[in-house]
mmCIF file of C-alpha atoms and ligand atoms in Angstrom:
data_model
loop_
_atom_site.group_PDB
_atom_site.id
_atom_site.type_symbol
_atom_site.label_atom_id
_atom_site.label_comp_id
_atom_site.label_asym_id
_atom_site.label_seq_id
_atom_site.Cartn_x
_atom_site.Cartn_y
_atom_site.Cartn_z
ATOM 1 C CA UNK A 1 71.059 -52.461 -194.418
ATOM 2 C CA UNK A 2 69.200 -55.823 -193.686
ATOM 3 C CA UNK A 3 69.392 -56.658 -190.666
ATOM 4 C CA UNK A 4 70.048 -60.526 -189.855
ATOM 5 C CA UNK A 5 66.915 -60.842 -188.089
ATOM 6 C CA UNK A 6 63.614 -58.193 -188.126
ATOM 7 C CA UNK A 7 60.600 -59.007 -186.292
ATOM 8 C CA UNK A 8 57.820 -57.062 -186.364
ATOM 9 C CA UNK A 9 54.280 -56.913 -184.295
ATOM 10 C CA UNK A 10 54.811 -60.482 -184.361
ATOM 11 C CA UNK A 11 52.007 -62.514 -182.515
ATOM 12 C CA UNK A 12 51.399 -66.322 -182.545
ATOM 13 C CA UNK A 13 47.889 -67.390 -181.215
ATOM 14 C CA UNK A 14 47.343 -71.237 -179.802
ATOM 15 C CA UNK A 15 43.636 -71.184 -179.749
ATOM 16 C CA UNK A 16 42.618 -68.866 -176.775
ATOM 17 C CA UNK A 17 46.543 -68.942 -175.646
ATOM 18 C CA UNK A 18 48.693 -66.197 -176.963
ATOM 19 C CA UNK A 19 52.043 -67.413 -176.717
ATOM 20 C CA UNK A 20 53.651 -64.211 -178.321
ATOM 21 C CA UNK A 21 51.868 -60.968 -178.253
ATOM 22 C CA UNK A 22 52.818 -57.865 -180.785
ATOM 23 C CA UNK A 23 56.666 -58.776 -180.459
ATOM 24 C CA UNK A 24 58.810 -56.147 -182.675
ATOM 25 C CA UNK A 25 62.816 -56.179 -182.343
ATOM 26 C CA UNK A 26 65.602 -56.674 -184.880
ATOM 27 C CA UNK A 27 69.440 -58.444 -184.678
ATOM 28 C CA UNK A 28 72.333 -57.455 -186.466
ATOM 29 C CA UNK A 29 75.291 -59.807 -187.043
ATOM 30 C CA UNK A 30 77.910 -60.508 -184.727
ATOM 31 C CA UNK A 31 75.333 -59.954 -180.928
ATOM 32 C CA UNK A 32 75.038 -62.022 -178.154
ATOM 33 C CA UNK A 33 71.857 -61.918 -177.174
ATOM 34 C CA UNK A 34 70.293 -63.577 -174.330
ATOM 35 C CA UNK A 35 66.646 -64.191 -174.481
ATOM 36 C CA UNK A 36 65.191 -64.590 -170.868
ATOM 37 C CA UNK A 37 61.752 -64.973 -169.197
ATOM 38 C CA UNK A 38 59.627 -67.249 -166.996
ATOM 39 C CA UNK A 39 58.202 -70.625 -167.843
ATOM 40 C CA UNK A 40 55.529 -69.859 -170.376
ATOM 41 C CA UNK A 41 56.926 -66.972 -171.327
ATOM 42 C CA UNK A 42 57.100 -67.670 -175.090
ATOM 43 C CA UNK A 43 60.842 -68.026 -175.595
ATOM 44 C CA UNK A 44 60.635 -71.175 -177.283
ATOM 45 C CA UNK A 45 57.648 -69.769 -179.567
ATOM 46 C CA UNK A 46 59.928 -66.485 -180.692
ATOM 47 C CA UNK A 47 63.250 -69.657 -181.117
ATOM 48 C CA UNK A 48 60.344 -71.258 -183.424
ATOM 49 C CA UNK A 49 59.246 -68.314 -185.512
ATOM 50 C CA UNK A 50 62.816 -67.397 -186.474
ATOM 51 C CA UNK A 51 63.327 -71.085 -187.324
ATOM 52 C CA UNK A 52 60.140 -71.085 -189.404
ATOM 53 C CA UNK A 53 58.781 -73.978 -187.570
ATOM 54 C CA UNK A 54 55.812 -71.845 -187.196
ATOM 55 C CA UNK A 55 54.164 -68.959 -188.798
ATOM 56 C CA UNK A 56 52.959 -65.624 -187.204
ATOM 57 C CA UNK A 57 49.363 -65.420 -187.072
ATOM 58 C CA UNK A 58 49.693 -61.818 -187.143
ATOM 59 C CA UNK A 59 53.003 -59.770 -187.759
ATOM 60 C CA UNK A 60 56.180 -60.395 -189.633
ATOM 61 C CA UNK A 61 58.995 -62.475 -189.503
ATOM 62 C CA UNK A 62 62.794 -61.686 -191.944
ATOM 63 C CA UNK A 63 65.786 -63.928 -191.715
ATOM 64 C CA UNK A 64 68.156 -61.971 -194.204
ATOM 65 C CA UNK A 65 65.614 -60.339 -195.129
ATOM 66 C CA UNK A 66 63.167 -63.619 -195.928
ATOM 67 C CA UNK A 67 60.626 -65.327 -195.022
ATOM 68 C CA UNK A 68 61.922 -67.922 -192.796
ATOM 69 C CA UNK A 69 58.777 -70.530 -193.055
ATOM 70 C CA UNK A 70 58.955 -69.641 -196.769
ATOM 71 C CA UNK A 71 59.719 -71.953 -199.864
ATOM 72 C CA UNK A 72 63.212 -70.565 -200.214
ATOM 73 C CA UNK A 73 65.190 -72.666 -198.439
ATOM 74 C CA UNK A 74 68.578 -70.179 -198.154
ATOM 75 C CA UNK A 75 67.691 -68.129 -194.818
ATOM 76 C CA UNK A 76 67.068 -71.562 -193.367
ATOM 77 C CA UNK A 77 70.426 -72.747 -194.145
ATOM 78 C CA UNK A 78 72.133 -70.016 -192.444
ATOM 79 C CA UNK A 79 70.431 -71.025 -189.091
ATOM 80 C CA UNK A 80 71.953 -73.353 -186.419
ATOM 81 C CA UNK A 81 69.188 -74.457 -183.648
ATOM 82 C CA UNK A 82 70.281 -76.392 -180.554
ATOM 83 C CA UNK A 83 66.433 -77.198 -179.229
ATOM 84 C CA UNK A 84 66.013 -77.365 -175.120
ATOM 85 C CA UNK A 85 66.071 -80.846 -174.812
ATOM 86 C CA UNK A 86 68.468 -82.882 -177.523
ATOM 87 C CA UNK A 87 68.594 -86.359 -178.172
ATOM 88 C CA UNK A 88 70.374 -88.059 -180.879
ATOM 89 C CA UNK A 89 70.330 -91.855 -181.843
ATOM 90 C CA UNK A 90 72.487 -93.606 -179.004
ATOM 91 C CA UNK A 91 73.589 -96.715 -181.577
ATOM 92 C CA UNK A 92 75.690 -94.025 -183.869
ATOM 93 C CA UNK A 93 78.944 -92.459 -182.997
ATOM 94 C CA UNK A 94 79.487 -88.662 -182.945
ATOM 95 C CA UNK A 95 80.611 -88.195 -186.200
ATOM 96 C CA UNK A 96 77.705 -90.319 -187.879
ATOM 97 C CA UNK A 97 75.043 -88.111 -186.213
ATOM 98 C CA UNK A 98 77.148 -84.960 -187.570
ATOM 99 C CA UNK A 99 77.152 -86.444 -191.211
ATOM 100 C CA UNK A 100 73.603 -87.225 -191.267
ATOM 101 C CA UNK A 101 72.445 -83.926 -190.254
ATOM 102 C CA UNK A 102 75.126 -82.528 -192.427
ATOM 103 C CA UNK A 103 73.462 -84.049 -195.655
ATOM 104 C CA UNK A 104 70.530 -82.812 -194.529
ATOM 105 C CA UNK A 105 71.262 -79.224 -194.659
ATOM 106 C CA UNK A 106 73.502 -79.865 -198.023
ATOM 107 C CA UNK A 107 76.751 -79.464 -196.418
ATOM 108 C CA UNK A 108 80.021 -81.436 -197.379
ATOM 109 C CA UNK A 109 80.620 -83.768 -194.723
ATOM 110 C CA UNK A 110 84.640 -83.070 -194.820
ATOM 111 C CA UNK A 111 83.925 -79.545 -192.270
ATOM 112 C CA UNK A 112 82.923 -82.868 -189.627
ATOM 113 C CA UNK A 113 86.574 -82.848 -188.240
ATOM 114 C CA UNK A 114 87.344 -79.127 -187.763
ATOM 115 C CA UNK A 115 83.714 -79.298 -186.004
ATOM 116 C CA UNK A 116 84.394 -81.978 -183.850
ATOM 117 C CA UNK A 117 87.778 -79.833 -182.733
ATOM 118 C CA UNK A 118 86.030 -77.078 -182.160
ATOM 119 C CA UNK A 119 83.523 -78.551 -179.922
ATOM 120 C CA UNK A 120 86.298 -80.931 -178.493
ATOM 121 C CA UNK A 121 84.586 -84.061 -179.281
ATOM 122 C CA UNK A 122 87.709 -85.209 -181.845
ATOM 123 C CA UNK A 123 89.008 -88.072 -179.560
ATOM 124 C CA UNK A 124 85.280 -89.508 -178.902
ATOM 125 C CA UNK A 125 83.948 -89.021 -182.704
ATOM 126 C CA UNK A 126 83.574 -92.565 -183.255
ATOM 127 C CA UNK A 127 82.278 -93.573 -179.840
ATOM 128 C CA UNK A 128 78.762 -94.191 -179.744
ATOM 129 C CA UNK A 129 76.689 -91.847 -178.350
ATOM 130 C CA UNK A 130 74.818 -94.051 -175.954
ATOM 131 C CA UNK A 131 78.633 -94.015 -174.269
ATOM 132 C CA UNK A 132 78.820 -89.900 -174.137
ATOM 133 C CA UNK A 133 78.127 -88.148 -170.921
ATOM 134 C CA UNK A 134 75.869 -85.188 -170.725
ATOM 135 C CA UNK A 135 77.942 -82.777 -171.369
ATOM 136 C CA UNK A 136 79.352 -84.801 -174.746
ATOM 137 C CA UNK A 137 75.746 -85.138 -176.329
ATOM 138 C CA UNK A 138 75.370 -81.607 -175.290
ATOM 139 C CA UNK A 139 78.661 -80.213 -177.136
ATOM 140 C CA UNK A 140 77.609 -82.550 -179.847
ATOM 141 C CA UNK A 141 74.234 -80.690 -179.778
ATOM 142 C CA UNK A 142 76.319 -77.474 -180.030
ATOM 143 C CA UNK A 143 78.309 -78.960 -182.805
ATOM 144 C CA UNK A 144 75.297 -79.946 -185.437
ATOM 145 C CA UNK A 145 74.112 -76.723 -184.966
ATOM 146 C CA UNK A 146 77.357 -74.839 -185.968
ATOM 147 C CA UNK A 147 76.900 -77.270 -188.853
ATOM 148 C CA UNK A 148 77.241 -74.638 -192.242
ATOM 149 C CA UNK A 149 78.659 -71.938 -190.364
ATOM 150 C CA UNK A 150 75.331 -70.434 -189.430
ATOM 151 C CA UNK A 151 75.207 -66.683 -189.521
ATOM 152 C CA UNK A 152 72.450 -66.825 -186.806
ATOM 153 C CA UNK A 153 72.748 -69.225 -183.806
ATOM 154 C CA UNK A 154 69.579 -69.995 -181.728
ATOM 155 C CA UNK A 155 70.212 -71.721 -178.638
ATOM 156 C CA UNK A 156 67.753 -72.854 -176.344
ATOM 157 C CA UNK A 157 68.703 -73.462 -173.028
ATOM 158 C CA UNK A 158 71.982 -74.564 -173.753
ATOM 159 C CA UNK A 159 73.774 -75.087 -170.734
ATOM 160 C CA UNK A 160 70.797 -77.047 -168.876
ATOM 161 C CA UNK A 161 72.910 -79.833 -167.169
ATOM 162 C CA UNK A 162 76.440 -78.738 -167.657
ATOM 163 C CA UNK A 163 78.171 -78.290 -164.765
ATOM 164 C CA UNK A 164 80.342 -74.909 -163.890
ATOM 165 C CA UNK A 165 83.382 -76.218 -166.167
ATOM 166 C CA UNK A 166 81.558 -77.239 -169.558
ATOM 167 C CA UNK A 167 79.393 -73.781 -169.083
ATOM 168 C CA UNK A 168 82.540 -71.956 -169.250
ATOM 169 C CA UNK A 169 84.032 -73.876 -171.767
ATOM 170 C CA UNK A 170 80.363 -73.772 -173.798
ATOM 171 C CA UNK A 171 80.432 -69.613 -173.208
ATOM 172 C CA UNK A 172 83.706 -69.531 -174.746
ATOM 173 C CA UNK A 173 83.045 -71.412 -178.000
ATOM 174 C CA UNK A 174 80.085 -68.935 -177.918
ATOM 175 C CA UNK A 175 82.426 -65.756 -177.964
ATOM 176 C CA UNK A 176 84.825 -67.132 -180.979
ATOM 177 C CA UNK A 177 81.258 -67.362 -182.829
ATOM 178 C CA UNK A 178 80.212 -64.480 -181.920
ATOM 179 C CA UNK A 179 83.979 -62.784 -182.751
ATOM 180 C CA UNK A 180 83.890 -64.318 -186.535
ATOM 181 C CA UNK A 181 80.558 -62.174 -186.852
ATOM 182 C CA UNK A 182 77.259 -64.766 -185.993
ATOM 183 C CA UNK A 183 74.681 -63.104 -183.730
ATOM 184 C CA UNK A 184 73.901 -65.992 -181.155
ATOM 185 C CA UNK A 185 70.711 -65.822 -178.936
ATOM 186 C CA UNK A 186 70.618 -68.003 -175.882
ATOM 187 C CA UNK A 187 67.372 -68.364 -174.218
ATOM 188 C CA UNK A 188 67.719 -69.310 -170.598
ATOM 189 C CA UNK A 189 66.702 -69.516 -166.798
ATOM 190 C CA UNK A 190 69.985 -68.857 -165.478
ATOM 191 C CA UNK A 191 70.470 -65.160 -165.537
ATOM 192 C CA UNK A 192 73.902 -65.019 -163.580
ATOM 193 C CA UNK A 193 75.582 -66.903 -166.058
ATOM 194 C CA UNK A 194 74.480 -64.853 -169.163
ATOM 195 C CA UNK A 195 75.095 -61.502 -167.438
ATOM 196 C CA UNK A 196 78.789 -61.601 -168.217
ATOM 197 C CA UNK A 197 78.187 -63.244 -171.737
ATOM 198 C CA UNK A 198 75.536 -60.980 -173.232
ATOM 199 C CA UNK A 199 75.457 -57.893 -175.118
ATOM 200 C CA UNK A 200 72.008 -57.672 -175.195
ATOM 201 C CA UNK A 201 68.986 -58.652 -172.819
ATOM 202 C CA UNK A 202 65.583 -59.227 -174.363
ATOM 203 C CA UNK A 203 62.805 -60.936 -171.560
ATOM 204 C CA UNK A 204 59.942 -61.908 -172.600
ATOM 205 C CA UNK A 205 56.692 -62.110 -170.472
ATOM 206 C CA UNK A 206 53.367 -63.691 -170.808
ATOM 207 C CA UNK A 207 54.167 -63.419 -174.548
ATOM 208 C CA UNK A 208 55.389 -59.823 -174.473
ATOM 209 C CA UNK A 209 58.527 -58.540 -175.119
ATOM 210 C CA UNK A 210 58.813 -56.085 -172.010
ATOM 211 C CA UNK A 211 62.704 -54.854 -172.045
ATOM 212 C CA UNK A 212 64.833 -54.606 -174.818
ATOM 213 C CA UNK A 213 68.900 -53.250 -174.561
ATOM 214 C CA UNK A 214 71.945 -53.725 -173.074
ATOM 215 C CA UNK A 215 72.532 -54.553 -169.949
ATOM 216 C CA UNK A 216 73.668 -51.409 -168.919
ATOM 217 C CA UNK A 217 70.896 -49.470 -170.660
ATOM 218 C CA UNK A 218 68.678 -51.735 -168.968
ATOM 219 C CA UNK A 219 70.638 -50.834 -165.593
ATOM 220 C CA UNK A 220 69.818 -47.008 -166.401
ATOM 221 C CA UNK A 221 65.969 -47.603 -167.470
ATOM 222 C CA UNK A 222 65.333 -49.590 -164.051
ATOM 223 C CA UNK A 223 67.726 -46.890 -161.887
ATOM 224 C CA UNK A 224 67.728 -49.794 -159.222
ATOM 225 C CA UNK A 225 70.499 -49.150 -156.483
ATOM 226 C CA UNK A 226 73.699 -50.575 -156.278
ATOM 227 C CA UNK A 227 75.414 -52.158 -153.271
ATOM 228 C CA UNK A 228 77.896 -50.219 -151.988
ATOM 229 C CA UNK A 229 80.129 -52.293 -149.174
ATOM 230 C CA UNK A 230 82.988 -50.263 -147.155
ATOM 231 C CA UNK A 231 85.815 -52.107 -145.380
ATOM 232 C CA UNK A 232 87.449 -49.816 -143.249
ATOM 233 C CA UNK A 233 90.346 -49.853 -140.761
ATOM 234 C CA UNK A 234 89.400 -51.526 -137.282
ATOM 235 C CA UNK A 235 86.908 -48.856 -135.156
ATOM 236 C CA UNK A 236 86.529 -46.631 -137.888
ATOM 237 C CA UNK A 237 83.008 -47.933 -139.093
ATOM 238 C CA UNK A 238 81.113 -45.009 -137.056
ATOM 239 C CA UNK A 239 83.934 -42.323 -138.350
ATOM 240 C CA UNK A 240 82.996 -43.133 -141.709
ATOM 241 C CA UNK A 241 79.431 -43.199 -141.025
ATOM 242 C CA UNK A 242 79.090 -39.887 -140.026
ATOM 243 C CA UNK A 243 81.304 -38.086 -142.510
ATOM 244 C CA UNK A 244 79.276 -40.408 -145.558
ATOM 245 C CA UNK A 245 76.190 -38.919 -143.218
ATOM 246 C CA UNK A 246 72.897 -40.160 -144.101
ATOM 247 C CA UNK A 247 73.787 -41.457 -147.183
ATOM 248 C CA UNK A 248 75.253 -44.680 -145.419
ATOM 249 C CA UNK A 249 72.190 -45.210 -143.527
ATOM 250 C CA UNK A 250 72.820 -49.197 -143.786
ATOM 251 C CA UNK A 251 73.974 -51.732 -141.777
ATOM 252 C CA UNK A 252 77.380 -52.456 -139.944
ATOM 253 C CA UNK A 253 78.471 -56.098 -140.523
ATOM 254 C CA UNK A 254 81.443 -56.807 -138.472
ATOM 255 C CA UNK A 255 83.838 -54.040 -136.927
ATOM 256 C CA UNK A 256 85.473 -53.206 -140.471
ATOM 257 C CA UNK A 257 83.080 -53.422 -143.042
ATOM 258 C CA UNK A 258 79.305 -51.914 -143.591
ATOM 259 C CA UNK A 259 77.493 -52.369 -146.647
ATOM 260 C CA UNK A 260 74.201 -50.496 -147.995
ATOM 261 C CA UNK A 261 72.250 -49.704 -151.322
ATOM 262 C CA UNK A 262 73.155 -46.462 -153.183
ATOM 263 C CA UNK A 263 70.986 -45.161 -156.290
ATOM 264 C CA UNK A 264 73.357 -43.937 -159.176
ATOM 265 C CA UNK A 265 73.776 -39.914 -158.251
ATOM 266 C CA UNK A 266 74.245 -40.982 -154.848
ATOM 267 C CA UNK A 267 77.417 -43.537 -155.526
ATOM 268 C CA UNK A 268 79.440 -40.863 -156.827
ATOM 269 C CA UNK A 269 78.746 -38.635 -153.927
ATOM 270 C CA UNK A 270 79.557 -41.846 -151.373
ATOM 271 C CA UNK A 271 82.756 -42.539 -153.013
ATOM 272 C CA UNK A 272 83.944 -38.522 -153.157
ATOM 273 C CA UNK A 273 83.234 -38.950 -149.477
ATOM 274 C CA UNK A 274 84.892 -42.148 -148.578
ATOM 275 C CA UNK A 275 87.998 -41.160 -150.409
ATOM 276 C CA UNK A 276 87.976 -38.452 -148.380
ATOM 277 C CA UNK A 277 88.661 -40.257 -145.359
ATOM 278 C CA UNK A 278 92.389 -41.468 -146.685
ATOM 279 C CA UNK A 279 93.832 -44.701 -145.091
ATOM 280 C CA UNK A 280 90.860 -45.296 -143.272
ATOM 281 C CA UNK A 281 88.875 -46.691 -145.831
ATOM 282 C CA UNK A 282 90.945 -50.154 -147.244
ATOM 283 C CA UNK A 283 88.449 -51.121 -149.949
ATOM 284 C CA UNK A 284 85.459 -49.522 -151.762
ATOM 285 C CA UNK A 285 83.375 -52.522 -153.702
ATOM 286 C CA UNK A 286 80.428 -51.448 -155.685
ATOM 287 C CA UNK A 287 77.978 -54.275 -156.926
ATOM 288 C CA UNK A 288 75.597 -53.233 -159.755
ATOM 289 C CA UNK A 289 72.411 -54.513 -160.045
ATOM 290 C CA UNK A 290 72.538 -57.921 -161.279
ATOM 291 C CA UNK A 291 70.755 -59.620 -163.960
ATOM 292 C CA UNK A 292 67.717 -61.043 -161.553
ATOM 293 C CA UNK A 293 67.190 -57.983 -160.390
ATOM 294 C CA UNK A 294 66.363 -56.125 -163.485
ATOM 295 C CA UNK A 295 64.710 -59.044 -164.360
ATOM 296 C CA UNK A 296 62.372 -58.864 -161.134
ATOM 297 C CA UNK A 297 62.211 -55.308 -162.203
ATOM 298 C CA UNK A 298 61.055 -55.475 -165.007
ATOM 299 C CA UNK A 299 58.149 -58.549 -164.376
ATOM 300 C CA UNK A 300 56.735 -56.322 -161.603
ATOM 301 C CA UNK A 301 56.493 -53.407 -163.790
ATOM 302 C CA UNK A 302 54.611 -55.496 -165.814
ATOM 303 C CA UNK A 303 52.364 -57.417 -163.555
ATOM 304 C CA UNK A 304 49.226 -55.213 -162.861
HETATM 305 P P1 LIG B 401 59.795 -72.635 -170.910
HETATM 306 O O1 LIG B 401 60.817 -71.756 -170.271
HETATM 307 O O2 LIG B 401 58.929 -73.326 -169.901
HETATM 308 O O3 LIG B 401 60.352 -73.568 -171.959
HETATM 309 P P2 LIG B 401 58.866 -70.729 -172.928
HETATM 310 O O4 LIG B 401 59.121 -69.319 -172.514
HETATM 311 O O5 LIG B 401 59.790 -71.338 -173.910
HETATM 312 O O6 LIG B 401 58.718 -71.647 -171.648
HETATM 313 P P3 LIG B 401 56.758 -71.374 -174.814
HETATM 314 O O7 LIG B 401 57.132 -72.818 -174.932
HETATM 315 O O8 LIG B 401 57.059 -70.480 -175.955
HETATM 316 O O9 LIG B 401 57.355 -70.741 -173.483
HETATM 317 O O10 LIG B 401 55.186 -71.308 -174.514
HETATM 318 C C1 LIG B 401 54.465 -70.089 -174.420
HETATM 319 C C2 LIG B 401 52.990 -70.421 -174.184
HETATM 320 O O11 LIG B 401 52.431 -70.995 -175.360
HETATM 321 C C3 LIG B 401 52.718 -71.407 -173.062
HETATM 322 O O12 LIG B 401 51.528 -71.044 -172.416
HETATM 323 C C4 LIG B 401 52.561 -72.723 -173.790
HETATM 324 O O13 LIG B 401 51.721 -73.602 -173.068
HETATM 325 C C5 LIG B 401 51.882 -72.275 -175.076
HETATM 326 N N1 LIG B 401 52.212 -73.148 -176.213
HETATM 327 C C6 LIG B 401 53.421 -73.330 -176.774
HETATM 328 N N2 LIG B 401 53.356 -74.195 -177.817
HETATM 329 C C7 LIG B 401 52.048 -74.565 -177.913
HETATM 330 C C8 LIG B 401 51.304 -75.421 -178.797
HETATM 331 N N3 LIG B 401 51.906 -76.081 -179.793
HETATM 332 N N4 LIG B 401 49.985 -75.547 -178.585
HETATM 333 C C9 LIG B 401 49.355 -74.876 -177.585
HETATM 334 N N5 LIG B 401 49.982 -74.037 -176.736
HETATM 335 C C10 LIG B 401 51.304 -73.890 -176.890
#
């Protein structure tokens, strides 16, 4: 099978700078995919090689199985980009911009409205854009790239600026892409958000792709601990420290609750324990490792 995207020992020099060093990985349809790393890292070089906006100087790049900075034009149409910083013409309206860049990729300009829905933009379409808010020109942004019904979706940054309630709202128009079968990759800075949103982590550092796989894989690779945090009955923290023994070697917070880090073999063990101790224990939380963790994980592994 072709897979939607296939990368492989990509590397894209600068000079002296290599912004993307022997990168191989490949995306099949319907992923979410977040693409994370530092400033520098080459996120927006990898976004730019799968656009064709640039060509590998060593390596390979397939969008459906072409060349993406090819002559044929086809692999290209099947691509929606929303670049990190967007700016449109402020003296058109919303649907102008969206019929502009619709010609431009060959589209019939009659898919504007549904668009404009989807993105809820419908009752502002022909308000200029100099009058839109940040969040507007960014679901606009959102909307020109959905533009064709792109099988691929690369997003960089997306949610830059958008406060809590247009992120989730953003996210969400993500999923119903991702549900009709586009693989979307969204590059970003803001790990907590994508944690719940991704499938699939790739980060990226100093040009190298240095993790690859889901979140939980990634969890199991890294075998970081989890934080395990016991609320117990009044005066029964030091009951249930003793029968958890030194597994619970953490510390006490108030009178009902202590909290501590537990590797994976050693969770199971803790909870056999604490549900051993019956209505003394009145809630177990365990907190995996979160997304800037494995993240910090995996930079220091590769720092020398
Ligand atoms: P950020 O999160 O800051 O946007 P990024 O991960 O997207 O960073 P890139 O923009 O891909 O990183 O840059 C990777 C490296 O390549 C950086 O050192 C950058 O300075 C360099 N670079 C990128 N584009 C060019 C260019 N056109 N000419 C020279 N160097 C470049």
């Amino acid at each position: 099978m072709t897979s939607l995207v296939d990368i492989r020992h990509a590397t894209k020099r600068y000079g002296a700078i290599e912004a993307v060093r022997d990168v191989s990985f490949a995306l099949q349809p319907g992923q979410t995919v977040a693409l994370v790393g530092h400033n520098g890292a080459g996120k927006t070089t990898l976004i730019k090689l799968m656009l064709g906006l640039v060509r590998p100087t060593e390596g390979s790049i397939r969008i459906l199985g072409e060349d993406p900075a090819g002559r044929g034009i086809e692999a290209r149409r099947r691509l929606g980009y929303l670049p990190e910083s967007v700016s449109f013409n402020t003296a058109l309206t919303g649907r102008e911009v969206l019929a502009f860049y619709a010609r431009l990729k060959s589209e019939p300009v009659d898919g504007i409205k549904t668009l404009l829905d989807r993105v809820g933009l419908s009752s502002a379409a022909d308000r200029r854009i100099g009058t839109y808010s940040k969040g507007m020109r960014q679901r606009l942004g959102l909307a020109q790239a959905l533009i064709g019904n792109p099988r691929l979706l690369l997003l960089d940054e997306p949610t830059t600026g958008l406060d809590p309630g247009l992120r989730m709202e953003f996210y969400d128009i993500v999923a119903e892409l991702r549900d009709r079968g586009a693989t979307v990759v969204l590059s970003s800075h803001v790990l907590t958000e994508l944690e719940e949103r991704t499938e699939r982590v790739l980060i990226v550092s100093r040009g190298r792709l240095v993790a690859d796989g889901t979140i939980d894989a990634l969890r199991r690779i890294a075998d970081l601990p989890a934080k395990v945090r016991v609320s117990v009955v009044d005066g029964a923290v030091e009951t249930l420290r003793s029968l958890m023994g030194g597994l619970a070697a953490g510390r006490t917070f108030n009178g009902h609750r202590f909290e501590f880090d537990a590797t994976a073999s050693q969770k199971i063990e803790l909870l056999r324990r604490a549900a051993g101790a019956g209505d003394l224990v009145e809630d177990i939380d365990v907190i995996p490792p979160s997304l800037d963790e494995l993240y910090a994980h995996f930079l220091r592994k590769e720092s020398p």
